[in-house]
Short mmCIF file of C-alpha atoms and ligand atoms in Angstrom, two decimals:
data_model
loop_
_atom_site.label_atom_id
_atom_site.label_comp_id
_atom_site.label_asym_id
_atom_site.label_seq_id
_atom_site.Cartn_x
_atom_site.Cartn_y
_atom_site.Cartn_z
CA MET A 1 -1.15 13.89 67.31
CA ARG A 2 -4.17 14.64 65.12
CA ARG A 3 -6.44 11.72 64.25
CA LYS A 4 -5.79 10.17 60.83
CA ILE A 5 -8.94 9.10 59.04
CA VAL A 6 -9.76 7.33 55.79
CA ALA A 7 -13.50 7.26 55.13
CA GLY A 8 -15.16 5.37 52.28
CA ASN A 9 -18.27 7.11 50.93
CA TRP A 10 -20.21 4.49 48.99
CA LYS A 11 -22.75 7.07 47.75
CA MET A 12 -25.83 5.32 46.26
CA ASN A 13 -23.86 2.17 45.44
CA GLY A 14 -23.60 -1.26 46.96
CA SER A 15 -25.81 -4.16 47.93
CA ALA A 16 -26.15 -6.72 50.70
CA ASP A 17 -23.77 -8.93 48.68
CA LEU A 18 -21.15 -6.19 48.46
CA VAL A 19 -21.34 -5.64 52.22
CA ALA A 20 -20.89 -9.38 52.83
CA ASP A 21 -17.92 -9.53 50.41
CA LEU A 22 -16.09 -6.32 51.15
CA VAL A 23 -16.56 -5.41 54.79
CA PRO A 24 -15.09 -8.54 56.46
CA THR A 25 -12.05 -8.27 54.15
CA VAL A 26 -11.58 -4.64 55.09
CA ARG A 27 -12.08 -5.33 58.79
CA LYS A 28 -9.47 -8.11 58.86
CA ALA A 29 -6.88 -6.05 57.02
CA VAL A 30 -7.52 -2.89 59.05
CA ALA A 31 -7.10 -4.88 62.29
CA GLY A 32 -3.53 -5.58 61.14
CA LEU A 33 -2.59 -1.99 60.28
CA ASP A 34 -0.07 -0.26 62.50
CA ASN A 35 -0.20 3.27 61.08
CA GLY A 36 -2.91 4.49 63.45
CA VAL A 37 -5.40 5.31 60.71
CA GLU A 38 -9.06 5.29 61.70
CA VAL A 39 -11.09 3.67 58.92
CA VAL A 40 -14.75 4.55 58.40
CA ILE A 41 -17.28 3.06 55.99
CA VAL A 42 -20.17 5.29 54.99
CA PRO A 43 -22.71 3.10 53.18
CA PRO A 44 -26.27 3.94 52.14
CA ALA A 45 -28.24 4.16 55.41
CA LEU A 46 -30.21 0.96 54.76
CA TYR A 47 -26.97 -1.04 54.96
CA VAL A 48 -25.68 0.57 58.16
CA PRO A 49 -26.79 -2.29 60.45
CA GLN A 50 -25.28 -4.94 58.16
CA VAL A 51 -22.03 -3.02 57.72
CA ARG A 52 -21.81 -2.43 61.43
CA ALA A 53 -22.33 -6.12 62.21
CA GLU A 54 -19.37 -6.95 59.94
CA ALA A 55 -17.16 -3.98 60.78
CA ASP A 56 -17.51 -3.37 64.48
CA PRO A 57 -15.41 -2.37 66.37
CA VAL A 58 -12.40 -2.22 64.06
CA VAL A 59 -13.98 -0.09 61.35
CA ALA A 60 -16.35 2.75 62.22
CA VAL A 61 -19.60 3.38 60.37
CA GLY A 62 -21.21 6.62 59.26
CA VAL A 63 -24.23 8.01 57.43
CA GLN A 64 -24.03 10.04 54.23
CA ASN A 65 -26.65 12.53 55.32
CA LEU A 66 -29.09 13.19 58.12
CA SER A 67 -32.04 15.44 58.78
CA GLY A 68 -31.69 18.92 60.17
CA TYR A 69 -34.86 18.19 62.12
CA GLU A 70 -34.86 16.32 65.40
CA ALA A 71 -37.84 13.96 64.93
CA GLY A 72 -41.40 13.88 63.67
CA ALA A 73 -43.38 14.19 60.46
CA TYR A 74 -40.50 14.39 57.95
CA THR A 75 -41.18 11.53 55.54
CA GLY A 76 -38.05 10.00 54.07
CA GLU A 77 -35.65 11.60 56.53
CA ILE A 78 -33.25 9.94 58.98
CA SER A 79 -32.43 11.60 62.27
CA ALA A 80 -29.07 11.95 63.96
CA ALA A 81 -30.45 10.03 66.95
CA MET A 82 -31.35 7.12 64.63
CA ALA A 83 -27.82 7.11 63.22
CA VAL A 84 -26.45 6.88 66.77
CA ASP A 85 -29.00 4.22 67.63
CA SER A 86 -27.77 2.18 64.65
CA GLY A 87 -24.19 2.41 65.86
CA CYS A 88 -22.89 5.18 63.61
CA ARG A 89 -20.08 7.34 64.84
CA TYR A 90 -19.84 9.70 61.85
CA ALA A 91 -22.10 11.73 59.58
CA LEU A 92 -21.10 13.30 56.29
CA ILE A 93 -22.65 16.75 56.03
CA GLY A 94 -22.85 19.05 53.02
CA HIS A 95 -21.28 16.75 50.43
CA SER A 96 -21.11 18.61 47.12
CA GLU A 97 -23.64 16.18 45.64
CA ARG A 98 -26.07 17.15 48.40
CA ARG A 99 -25.35 20.83 47.83
CA ARG A 100 -25.61 20.65 44.03
CA LEU A 101 -28.32 18.04 43.43
CA PHE A 102 -30.45 18.52 46.53
CA ALA A 103 -30.09 22.27 47.05
CA GLU A 104 -28.42 22.05 50.42
CA SER A 105 -27.34 25.50 51.53
CA ASP A 106 -24.63 26.43 54.02
CA GLN A 107 -27.42 27.13 56.49
CA ILE A 108 -28.86 23.64 56.12
CA ALA A 109 -25.36 22.17 56.45
CA ALA A 110 -24.87 24.18 59.66
CA GLU A 111 -28.15 22.86 61.09
CA LYS A 112 -27.17 19.29 60.25
CA VAL A 113 -23.71 19.73 61.79
CA MET A 114 -25.38 20.83 65.02
CA ARG A 115 -27.84 17.89 64.98
CA ALA A 116 -24.93 15.52 64.49
CA LEU A 117 -22.82 17.03 67.26
CA GLU A 118 -25.72 17.32 69.73
CA SER A 119 -26.46 13.62 69.19
CA GLY A 120 -22.88 12.59 69.85
CA LEU A 121 -21.81 11.93 66.26
CA SER A 122 -18.66 13.26 64.66
CA ALA A 123 -19.55 15.56 61.77
CA ILE A 124 -17.49 15.46 58.58
CA LEU A 125 -18.31 18.78 56.90
CA CYS A 126 -17.56 18.61 53.18
CA VAL A 127 -16.46 21.77 51.40
CA GLY A 128 -15.01 22.56 48.00
CA GLU A 129 -15.10 24.90 45.05
CA THR A 130 -16.35 24.25 41.51
CA LEU A 131 -14.03 24.49 38.50
CA GLU A 132 -15.64 27.77 37.53
CA GLU A 133 -15.00 29.22 40.98
CA ARG A 134 -11.38 28.04 40.87
CA ASP A 135 -10.87 29.51 37.38
CA GLN A 136 -12.28 32.80 38.62
CA GLY A 137 -9.72 32.80 41.44
CA ARG A 138 -12.43 32.43 44.07
CA ALA A 139 -11.60 28.96 45.46
CA GLU A 140 -10.34 30.21 48.83
CA GLN A 141 -13.21 32.64 49.25
CA VAL A 142 -15.82 29.95 48.50
CA VAL A 143 -14.26 27.36 50.81
CA GLU A 144 -13.78 29.90 53.60
CA GLY A 145 -17.48 30.77 53.35
CA GLN A 146 -18.50 27.10 53.53
CA VAL A 147 -16.23 26.36 56.49
CA CYS A 148 -17.25 29.43 58.50
CA ALA A 149 -20.98 29.06 57.81
CA GLY A 150 -21.15 25.29 58.20
CA LEU A 151 -19.31 25.30 61.53
CA SER A 152 -20.69 28.60 62.87
CA GLY A 153 -22.67 26.93 65.68
CA VAL A 154 -19.96 24.60 67.01
CA GLY A 155 -19.41 25.04 70.75
CA PRO A 156 -16.03 25.00 72.50
CA ASP A 157 -16.53 21.46 73.81
CA GLN A 158 -17.64 20.05 70.42
CA TRP A 159 -14.60 20.65 68.23
CA ASP A 160 -13.12 17.26 69.06
CA ARG A 161 -15.92 15.73 66.96
CA VAL A 162 -15.51 18.00 63.93
CA VAL A 163 -13.74 16.85 60.77
CA VAL A 164 -13.50 18.89 57.56
CA ALA A 165 -13.22 17.23 54.14
CA TYR A 166 -11.90 19.43 51.34
CA GLU A 167 -13.25 18.05 48.09
CA PRO A 168 -12.82 20.25 45.03
CA VAL A 169 -16.02 19.60 43.08
CA TRP A 170 -14.09 19.29 39.81
CA ALA A 171 -12.05 16.41 41.27
CA ILE A 172 -14.97 14.26 42.45
CA GLY A 173 -15.50 11.18 40.32
CA THR A 174 -13.58 12.73 37.43
CA GLY A 175 -10.18 11.12 37.79
CA LYS A 176 -8.68 14.60 38.26
CA THR A 177 -7.02 15.21 41.59
CA ALA A 178 -5.78 18.46 43.05
CA THR A 179 -2.01 18.62 43.04
CA THR A 180 -0.48 17.87 46.39
CA ASP A 181 0.59 21.53 46.57
CA ASP A 182 -2.94 22.78 45.89
CA ALA A 183 -4.43 20.37 48.43
CA GLN A 184 -1.86 21.33 51.06
CA ALA A 185 -2.37 25.06 50.40
CA MET A 186 -6.15 24.82 50.84
CA HIS A 187 -5.81 22.63 53.94
CA ALA A 188 -3.42 25.12 55.51
CA SER A 189 -5.93 27.88 54.79
CA ILE A 190 -8.78 25.84 56.29
CA ARG A 191 -6.69 25.31 59.42
CA ARG A 192 -6.05 29.05 59.61
CA TRP A 193 -9.78 29.88 59.26
CA LEU A 194 -10.61 27.31 61.95
CA GLY A 195 -8.12 29.02 64.25
CA GLU A 196 -9.71 32.39 63.53
CA MET A 197 -13.07 30.86 64.53
CA GLY A 198 -11.64 29.88 67.90
CA ALA A 199 -11.31 26.17 67.11
CA PRO A 200 -8.33 24.14 68.34
CA ALA A 201 -7.24 24.14 64.69
CA GLN A 202 -4.15 21.98 65.12
CA ASP A 203 -6.34 19.15 66.41
CA VAL A 204 -9.06 19.15 63.74
CA PRO A 205 -8.53 16.37 61.13
CA LEU A 206 -8.66 17.70 57.55
CA LEU A 207 -9.40 15.10 54.88
CA TYR A 208 -8.83 15.48 51.15
CA GLY A 209 -11.37 14.01 48.73
CA GLY A 210 -11.73 13.82 44.97
CA SER A 211 -10.41 10.91 42.91
CA VAL A 212 -8.12 9.63 45.66
CA LYS A 213 -6.72 6.29 44.50
CA ALA A 214 -4.07 3.82 45.64
CA ASP A 215 -1.50 5.49 43.39
CA ASN A 216 -1.95 9.09 44.59
CA ALA A 217 -2.92 8.61 48.25
CA ALA A 218 0.60 8.39 49.69
CA ALA A 219 1.69 11.69 48.13
CA LEU A 220 -1.44 13.46 49.39
CA PHE A 221 -1.18 11.98 52.90
CA ALA A 222 2.47 13.02 53.10
CA GLU A 223 1.41 16.69 53.11
CA PRO A 224 1.55 18.14 56.61
CA ASP A 225 -2.06 19.36 56.73
CA VAL A 226 -3.67 16.40 54.94
CA ASP A 227 -4.84 14.07 57.70
CA GLY A 228 -6.58 11.49 55.56
CA GLY A 229 -9.05 11.04 52.76
CA LEU A 230 -12.70 10.85 51.85
CA ILE A 231 -12.84 8.18 49.22
CA GLY A 232 -15.71 7.65 46.79
CA GLY A 233 -15.32 5.23 43.87
CA ALA A 234 -12.17 3.58 45.19
CA SER A 235 -13.91 2.63 48.46
CA LEU A 236 -16.08 0.10 46.60
CA MET A 237 -13.08 -2.14 45.87
CA ALA A 238 -11.51 -3.76 48.92
CA ASP A 239 -7.96 -3.92 47.51
CA GLU A 240 -7.95 -0.35 46.30
CA PHE A 241 -9.50 0.97 49.52
CA LEU A 242 -7.06 -0.96 51.69
CA SER A 243 -4.10 0.29 49.66
CA ILE A 244 -5.30 3.81 50.41
CA CYS A 245 -5.59 2.99 54.13
CA ARG A 246 -2.05 1.58 54.06
CA ALA A 247 -0.76 4.74 52.34
CA MET A 248 -1.07 6.70 55.57
CA PRO A 249 2.44 7.19 56.91
CA VAL A 250 3.05 5.87 60.42
CA ASN A 251 4.23 9.19 61.79
CA ALA A 252 1.82 11.42 59.85
CA GLY A 253 0.69 14.73 61.27
CA ASN A 254 1.95 17.01 63.97
P1 PGA B 301 -14.40 10.08 44.36
O1 PGA B 301 -15.50 10.72 45.36
O2 PGA B 301 -13.31 9.50 45.21
O3 PGA B 301 -15.16 9.03 43.60
O4 PGA B 301 -13.91 11.19 43.50
C1 PGA B 301 -15.11 11.39 46.52
C2 PGA B 301 -16.32 11.89 47.25
O5 PGA B 301 -17.28 12.34 46.61
O6 PGA B 301 -16.38 11.86 48.49
#
């Protein structure tokens, strides 16, 4: 059975008060779930210790970004080792906001994936096409390039800590979601490309992201190659986020 994961990406939102309100509620409810879903909260890095104190060990914690460098004179950066030291198990890499607003290339994403994996973190590589690329019929080509480049350095014994999140850029924060058919089709392609790279493709969790909400999560998670979700806006509301976690079917996956 592939792992089933719902990860909440808070982006640059939240506060100490939100952590104190939301995380204990989420932890209590997740402790009672019986659908096997692994729930991850990915807050701004400054809140990682506070989230972890409230979430551990029921809900895992991740960082939204990390440095491609190991350590040293890189003002403002956070290393993979520091994320591990703070109790993180996951790192988002190559989110479209990082790619678009902070000029992160596939090469930088690949370096960060390797830093994460070498430090013992699981890397969630985010990929996805823009609306323009989809309209030009290039969605598959773009996503294949991102997957192959971003994961090019992964060694045979590291694939068990790789997760891919397919997030069409046009669906992020817009209220537009890919149809379940489109999401499934891209996920099946991603699994095929992973296999061609020599990965144990059937075991790699593939998350869908982009305006996932309580009312569309169940349909997306019912698709055979959708193993969970990367949730932005809806992860900032405990009820909505928990409804998404509950939407994972008990017997999901292969
Ligand atoms: P959204 O964000 O759920 O608010 O669309 C998803 C993401 O960017 O990970």
